[in-house]
């Protein structure tokens, strides 16, 4: 950083305190025969009243373990909750395709169907 400020030091200290307090947290991954890829997608329409953008979120599980997740503001303003859900589902579908291809390459198995549940 070219010109660090006091606010940067406070942010770093907060991150370090968080990490120190969560060292016992974790996600357990178990190997099983039922390793289906399942994704869940949802959105919240017009959460931010200042810019009118909705929030998108998705999580993907391999078996019973979460492997990837995302929560972010949508790049465009949705005119309805249905449109916001559609944009969220589209983003999740793109992630599902990428994960399906990655898993096929890593495991050497055929591509599997991905279940995507939209909320």
Short mmCIF file of C-alpha atoms in Angstrom, two decimals:
data_model
loop_
_atom_site.label_atom_id
_atom_site.label_comp_id
_atom_site.label_asym_id
_atom_site.label_seq_id
_atom_site.Cartn_x
_atom_site.Cartn_y
_atom_site.Cartn_z
CA UNK A 1 0.00 0.00 0.00
CA UNK A 2 1.31 3.38 -0.93
CA UNK A 3 -0.22 5.41 1.90
CA UNK A 4 -1.60 3.26 4.74
CA UNK A 5 -3.93 5.00 7.16
CA UNK A 6 -5.08 4.44 10.72
CA UNK A 7 -8.33 2.94 9.39
CA UNK A 8 -6.32 0.25 7.61
CA UNK A 9 -4.57 -0.68 10.87
CA UNK A 10 -7.95 -0.91 12.65
CA UNK A 11 -9.31 -3.16 9.91
CA UNK A 12 -6.27 -5.46 10.11
CA UNK A 13 -6.58 -5.67 13.91
CA UNK A 14 -10.27 -6.57 13.61
CA UNK A 15 -9.49 -9.32 11.10
CA UNK A 16 -6.78 -10.74 13.36
CA UNK A 17 -9.14 -10.70 16.38
CA UNK A 18 -11.76 -12.52 14.30
CA UNK A 19 -9.26 -15.16 13.18
CA UNK A 20 -8.00 -15.67 16.73
CA UNK A 21 -11.56 -16.22 17.99
CA UNK A 22 -12.53 -18.69 15.25
CA UNK A 23 -9.56 -21.08 15.17
CA UNK A 24 -11.76 -23.95 16.37
CA UNK A 25 -14.31 -23.45 13.56
CA UNK A 26 -14.18 -25.55 10.43
CA UNK A 27 -15.98 -27.59 7.82
CA UNK A 28 -15.70 -31.36 7.87
CA UNK A 29 -15.53 -33.12 4.53
CA UNK A 30 -16.46 -36.80 4.40
CA UNK A 31 -15.93 -39.15 1.48
CA UNK A 32 -19.07 -41.03 0.56
CA UNK A 33 -20.61 -42.79 -2.42
CA UNK A 34 -23.38 -40.19 -2.69
CA UNK A 35 -21.35 -37.18 -3.80
CA UNK A 36 -24.05 -35.26 -5.68
CA UNK A 37 -23.52 -31.62 -6.53
CA UNK A 38 -26.48 -29.57 -5.26
CA UNK A 39 -26.82 -25.79 -5.38
CA UNK A 40 -29.18 -23.35 -3.69
CA UNK A 41 -29.87 -19.86 -5.01
CA UNK A 42 -31.83 -16.93 -3.60
CA UNK A 43 -32.12 -13.17 -3.89
CA UNK A 44 -33.47 -10.26 -1.92
CA UNK A 45 -35.21 -7.66 -4.07
CA UNK A 46 -34.24 -3.97 -3.58
CA UNK A 47 -32.46 -4.45 -0.26
CA UNK A 48 -30.40 -1.29 -0.76
CA UNK A 49 -32.80 1.65 -0.91
CA UNK A 50 -30.01 4.00 -2.06
CA UNK A 51 -29.22 2.32 -5.37
CA UNK A 52 -32.18 -0.10 -5.70
CA UNK A 53 -29.98 -3.12 -6.39
CA UNK A 54 -30.90 -6.58 -5.13
CA UNK A 55 -28.64 -9.08 -3.37
CA UNK A 56 -27.79 -12.46 -4.90
CA UNK A 57 -26.59 -15.49 -3.02
CA UNK A 58 -25.82 -19.12 -3.74
CA UNK A 59 -24.17 -22.10 -2.07
CA UNK A 60 -23.11 -25.44 -3.54
CA UNK A 61 -22.76 -28.70 -1.65
CA UNK A 62 -20.83 -31.78 -2.67
CA UNK A 63 -22.60 -34.48 -0.73
CA UNK A 64 -23.30 -32.88 2.65
CA UNK A 65 -20.36 -30.47 2.64
CA UNK A 66 -20.44 -26.89 1.31
CA UNK A 67 -17.72 -26.32 -1.27
CA UNK A 68 -18.45 -22.82 -2.59
CA UNK A 69 -20.70 -19.90 -1.73
CA UNK A 70 -21.26 -16.30 -2.73
CA UNK A 71 -23.29 -13.30 -1.63
CA UNK A 72 -23.12 -10.02 -3.52
CA UNK A 73 -25.11 -7.12 -4.93
CA UNK A 74 -26.49 -7.64 -8.40
CA UNK A 75 -24.81 -5.55 -11.10
CA UNK A 76 -28.09 -4.27 -12.55
CA UNK A 77 -31.33 -3.08 -10.97
CA UNK A 78 -34.10 -5.68 -11.09
CA UNK A 79 -37.56 -4.28 -11.77
CA UNK A 80 -39.32 -7.10 -9.89
CA UNK A 81 -38.58 -9.81 -7.35
CA UNK A 82 -39.10 -12.37 -10.14
CA UNK A 83 -36.41 -10.70 -12.24
CA UNK A 84 -34.05 -10.60 -9.23
CA UNK A 85 -34.59 -14.34 -8.67
CA UNK A 86 -33.95 -15.01 -12.36
CA UNK A 87 -30.65 -13.09 -12.25
CA UNK A 88 -29.62 -14.96 -9.10
CA UNK A 89 -30.50 -18.31 -10.65
CA UNK A 90 -28.53 -17.44 -13.80
CA UNK A 91 -25.43 -16.61 -11.76
CA UNK A 92 -25.81 -19.87 -9.82
CA UNK A 93 -26.26 -21.84 -13.06
CA UNK A 94 -23.00 -20.41 -14.41
CA UNK A 95 -21.25 -21.47 -11.20
CA UNK A 96 -22.86 -24.94 -11.44
CA UNK A 97 -21.54 -25.47 -14.97
CA UNK A 98 -18.05 -24.40 -13.93
CA UNK A 99 -18.10 -26.69 -10.86
CA UNK A 100 -19.41 -29.64 -12.90
CA UNK A 101 -16.55 -29.28 -15.37
CA UNK A 102 -13.98 -28.88 -12.58
CA UNK A 103 -15.21 -31.98 -10.74
CA UNK A 104 -15.14 -34.03 -13.93
CA UNK A 105 -11.51 -33.03 -14.56
CA UNK A 106 -10.40 -33.55 -10.94
CA UNK A 107 -12.12 -36.91 -10.42
CA UNK A 108 -11.74 -38.26 -13.96
CA UNK A 109 -15.41 -39.29 -13.91
CA UNK A 110 -18.15 -38.31 -16.33
CA UNK A 111 -19.93 -35.00 -15.87
CA UNK A 112 -22.81 -35.36 -13.47
CA UNK A 113 -26.17 -33.64 -13.29
CA UNK A 114 -26.30 -30.64 -10.99
CA UNK A 115 -29.42 -29.99 -8.96
CA UNK A 116 -30.11 -26.27 -8.58
CA UNK A 117 -32.81 -25.22 -6.16
CA UNK A 118 -34.02 -21.63 -6.52
CA UNK A 119 -35.66 -20.00 -3.50
#
